[in-house]
Amino acid sequence: NAALAHYSPSNGSSRTLSAGEMYLFDTGGQYLDGTTDITRTVHWGEPTPLQKEAYTRVLMGCIDLSRLVFPSNTAGRTVESFARRALWDVGLNYGHGTGHGIGNFLSVHEWPVGFQSNNVALQAGMFTSIEPGYYRDGEFGIRIEDVALVVEAQTESGEKPFLTFEVVSLVPYDRNLIDLSLLSPEQIRYLNSYYERIRAHVGPELRRQRLEEAYEWLQESTQP
């Protein structure tokens, strides 16, 4: 059902999951110190070449926008295409927005932050989701969604203010769906740095809670 980007389960459409297909889960929670909205797509079996390439290109778009450096007060719509470029290169696209503002224990979809034409310019301190995807009707759906904080960037020129994103979601991507041959060296370096942060922040907490099985999964899922 994930080919429907905004699917909600019902008795008539719910079906049994199998290991031979893709599974998209859009998760979130309200906490006193913030709101989460994180989507991951996984495949427990053998993905098709199309599924693997489409997922990798969605991931590439997620990385390209997340590591982008841009001038302060740049409109989200100006940088939105960075999340789509890897898909556009092979004639693929997705039919929803690339991200939305996220409130701090407020609204999960909070205007006016985001990447559409009627959103305000990006400024340091804003939280937004970054969530490219790809959907093939009747077959599968792919989406990767992270929560990102807009922060000041350190540039070589030293001129200010330039901005970038700091991804605050700390959840690995599915290694089974990544085609490393498509990734650039810069994208791989970003991925490895992200995985190091996940290990450093989440690993000790899993051990503190004595969740050893989860800890082993985390170590395996964040290998360089």
Coordinates of C-alpha atoms in Angstrom, one line a residue:
N1 CA 0.0 0.0 0.0
A2 CA 3.0 2.3 0.2
A3 CA 2.6 3.3 -3.5
L4 CA -0.2 5.5 -2.0
A5 CA 1.9 8.3 -0.5
H6 CA -0.7 9.2 2.2
Y7 CA -2.1 5.7 2.8
S8 CA -4.0 5.0 6.0
P9 CA -4.8 1.4 7.0
S10 CA -8.4 0.1 6.9
N11 CA -10.0 -3.3 7.3
G12 CA -10.7 -3.3 3.6
S13 CA -7.1 -2.6 2.4
S14 CA -4.9 -4.0 5.1
R15 CA -2.8 -7.0 4.0
T16 CA -0.2 -9.4 5.3
L17 CA 3.4 -8.4 5.0
S18 CA 5.9 -10.7 3.4
A19 CA 9.7 -10.8 3.2
G20 CA 9.6 -10.5 -0.6
E21 CA 8.5 -6.9 -0.9
M22 CA 9.3 -3.4 0.2
Y23 CA 7.9 -2.0 3.4
L24 CA 7.5 1.7 4.1
F25 CA 6.9 2.9 7.6
D26 CA 6.1 6.6 8.5
T27 CA 6.6 7.0 12.2
G28 CA 6.4 9.8 14.7
G29 CA 5.8 10.8 18.3
Q30 CA 5.0 13.8 20.5
Y31 CA 7.5 14.4 23.3
L32 CA 7.8 17.2 25.8
D33 CA 11.1 18.2 24.2
G34 CA 10.1 17.8 20.6
T35 CA 8.2 16.1 17.8
T36 CA 9.5 13.3 15.5
D37 CA 8.5 12.5 12.0
I38 CA 10.8 9.8 10.4
T39 CA 10.1 7.6 7.4
R40 CA 12.2 4.6 6.4
T41 CA 11.8 2.0 3.6
V42 CA 13.2 -1.5 3.9
H43 CA 13.2 -4.8 2.0
W44 CA 13.8 -8.0 3.9
G45 CA 14.3 -10.1 0.8
E46 CA 15.9 -9.6 -2.6
P47 CA 14.9 -6.2 -4.1
T48 CA 14.6 -5.8 -7.9
P49 CA 17.1 -3.7 -9.8
L50 CA 14.5 -1.0 -10.2
Q51 CA 13.7 -1.0 -6.5
K52 CA 17.3 -0.8 -5.6
E53 CA 18.1 2.0 -8.0
A54 CA 15.0 4.0 -7.2
Y55 CA 15.8 3.7 -3.4
T56 CA 19.4 4.7 -3.9
R57 CA 18.4 7.8 -6.0
V58 CA 15.9 8.8 -3.3
L59 CA 18.7 8.5 -0.7
M60 CA 21.0 10.5 -3.0
G61 CA 18.5 13.3 -3.1
C62 CA 18.1 13.2 0.7
I63 CA 21.8 13.5 1.1
D64 CA 22.3 16.2 -1.5
L65 CA 19.7 18.5 0.1
S66 CA 20.9 17.7 3.7
R67 CA 24.5 18.6 2.9
L68 CA 23.7 21.7 0.8
V69 CA 25.2 25.1 1.8
F70 CA 23.1 28.1 0.7
P71 CA 22.7 31.8 1.5
S72 CA 20.6 32.9 4.5
N73 CA 17.0 33.8 3.7
T74 CA 16.9 31.5 0.6
A75 CA 13.4 30.3 -0.1
G76 CA 12.9 26.5 0.3
R77 CA 11.5 26.2 -3.2
T78 CA 14.9 27.5 -4.6
V79 CA 16.8 24.5 -3.2
E80 CA 14.0 21.9 -3.4
S81 CA 15.2 20.5 -6.7
F82 CA 18.5 19.2 -5.1
A83 CA 16.3 16.5 -3.6
R84 CA 14.9 15.5 -7.0
R85 CA 18.0 15.8 -9.2
A86 CA 19.2 12.2 -8.9
L87 CA 15.7 11.0 -9.8
W88 CA 15.2 13.5 -12.6
D89 CA 18.5 12.2 -14.1
V90 CA 16.8 8.9 -15.1
G91 CA 13.3 10.3 -15.6
L92 CA 11.8 9.6 -12.2
N93 CA 9.9 12.0 -9.9
Y94 CA 7.5 12.1 -6.9
G95 CA 4.2 14.0 -6.6
H96 CA 4.4 15.5 -3.1
G97 CA 6.3 18.2 -1.4
T98 CA 9.9 17.7 -0.3
G99 CA 9.4 18.7 3.3
H100 CA 7.4 20.6 5.9
G101 CA 8.0 22.5 9.0
I102 CA 7.8 20.6 12.3
G103 CA 6.7 22.2 15.6
N104 CA 8.4 21.7 18.9
F105 CA 5.7 19.6 20.7
L106 CA 3.2 21.4 18.4
S107 CA 2.1 20.5 14.9
V108 CA 3.7 17.7 12.9
H109 CA 3.1 19.6 9.7
E110 CA 3.7 23.2 10.7
W111 CA 3.5 26.1 8.3
P112 CA 5.0 28.3 7.1
V113 CA 8.3 26.4 6.9
G114 CA 9.0 24.1 4.0
F115 CA 10.0 23.8 0.4
Q116 CA 6.9 24.9 -1.5
S117 CA 6.3 28.2 -3.3
N118 CA 4.1 29.6 -0.4
N119 CA 6.7 28.8 2.3
V120 CA 8.8 31.5 4.0
A121 CA 12.6 31.8 3.5
L122 CA 14.8 29.4 5.5
Q123 CA 16.4 30.8 8.6
A124 CA 18.6 29.3 11.3
G125 CA 16.6 27.6 14.0
M126 CA 13.9 26.3 11.8
F127 CA 13.0 22.6 11.8
T128 CA 11.9 21.0 8.6
S129 CA 11.5 17.5 7.2
I130 CA 13.5 16.4 4.2
E131 CA 11.5 13.6 2.5
P132 CA 12.0 12.7 -1.2
G133 CA 10.4 9.5 -2.5
Y134 CA 9.3 7.5 -5.5
Y135 CA 6.0 5.6 -6.0
R136 CA 5.1 3.0 -8.6
D137 CA 1.3 2.4 -8.7
G138 CA 0.3 -1.1 -7.6
E139 CA 3.9 -2.2 -7.0
F140 CA 5.8 -0.3 -4.3
G141 CA 6.5 3.0 -2.6
I142 CA 9.8 4.5 -1.4
R143 CA 10.2 7.5 1.0
I144 CA 13.1 8.6 3.2
E145 CA 12.2 11.3 5.7
D146 CA 14.5 12.9 8.2
V147 CA 14.0 15.9 10.5
A148 CA 16.6 18.6 9.9
L149 CA 17.5 21.7 11.8
V150 CA 18.6 24.8 9.8
V151 CA 22.0 25.9 11.1
E152 CA 24.7 28.4 10.2
A153 CA 27.4 26.9 7.9
Q154 CA 31.1 27.3 8.1
T155 CA 32.3 28.3 4.6
E156 CA 35.8 28.5 3.1
S157 CA 35.4 32.2 2.4
G158 CA 34.3 32.9 6.0
E159 CA 31.5 35.1 4.7
K160 CA 28.3 35.0 6.7
P161 CA 25.6 34.1 7.0
F162 CA 25.4 30.9 5.0
L163 CA 23.1 28.0 6.1
T164 CA 23.0 24.3 5.9
F165 CA 21.0 21.5 7.5
E166 CA 21.8 19.3 10.6
V167 CA 19.9 16.1 10.4
V168 CA 18.7 15.3 13.9
S169 CA 16.9 12.0 13.1
L170 CA 19.4 9.2 14.0
V171 CA 18.0 6.1 12.2
P172 CA 20.1 4.0 9.7
Y173 CA 19.0 3.6 6.1
D174 CA 18.5 0.1 4.6
R175 CA 21.8 -1.3 3.4
N176 CA 20.0 -4.0 1.4
L177 CA 18.6 -1.3 -0.9
I178 CA 21.7 0.9 -1.5
D179 CA 23.6 0.6 -4.7
L180 CA 27.0 2.0 -3.7
S181 CA 28.1 2.3 -7.4
L182 CA 25.6 5.2 -7.8
L183 CA 26.9 7.2 -4.9
S184 CA 29.6 9.8 -5.2
P185 CA 32.6 9.9 -2.8
E186 CA 31.1 12.9 -1.1
Q187 CA 27.8 11.2 -0.6
I188 CA 29.6 8.1 0.9
R189 CA 31.6 10.4 3.2
Y190 CA 28.3 12.0 4.3
L191 CA 26.7 8.6 4.9
N192 CA 29.7 7.4 7.0
S193 CA 29.8 10.6 9.1
Y194 CA 26.0 10.2 9.7
Y195 CA 26.5 6.6 10.8
E196 CA 29.3 7.6 13.2
R197 CA 26.9 10.1 14.8
I198 CA 24.2 7.4 15.1
R199 CA 26.6 5.0 16.8
A200 CA 27.9 7.7 19.2
H201 CA 24.5 9.0 20.3
V202 CA 22.2 5.9 20.1
G203 CA 24.6 3.1 20.8
P204 CA 25.4 4.0 24.5
E205 CA 21.7 4.6 25.2
L206 CA 20.7 1.1 23.9
R207 CA 23.4 -0.4 26.1
R208 CA 22.2 1.7 29.1
Q209 CA 18.8 0.2 28.6
R210 CA 20.3 -3.3 28.1
L211 CA 18.8 -3.6 24.6
E212 CA 21.7 -5.8 23.3
E213 CA 19.8 -7.2 20.3
A214 CA 19.0 -3.7 19.2
Y215 CA 22.6 -2.6 19.8
E216 CA 23.9 -5.4 17.7
W217 CA 21.5 -4.5 14.9
L218 CA 22.6 -0.8 15.1
Q219 CA 26.3 -1.8 14.9
E220 CA 25.6 -4.0 11.8
S221 CA 23.4 -1.3 10.2
T222 CA 26.0 1.5 10.6
Q223 CA 29.1 -0.2 9.3
P224 CA 31.2 2.1 7.1

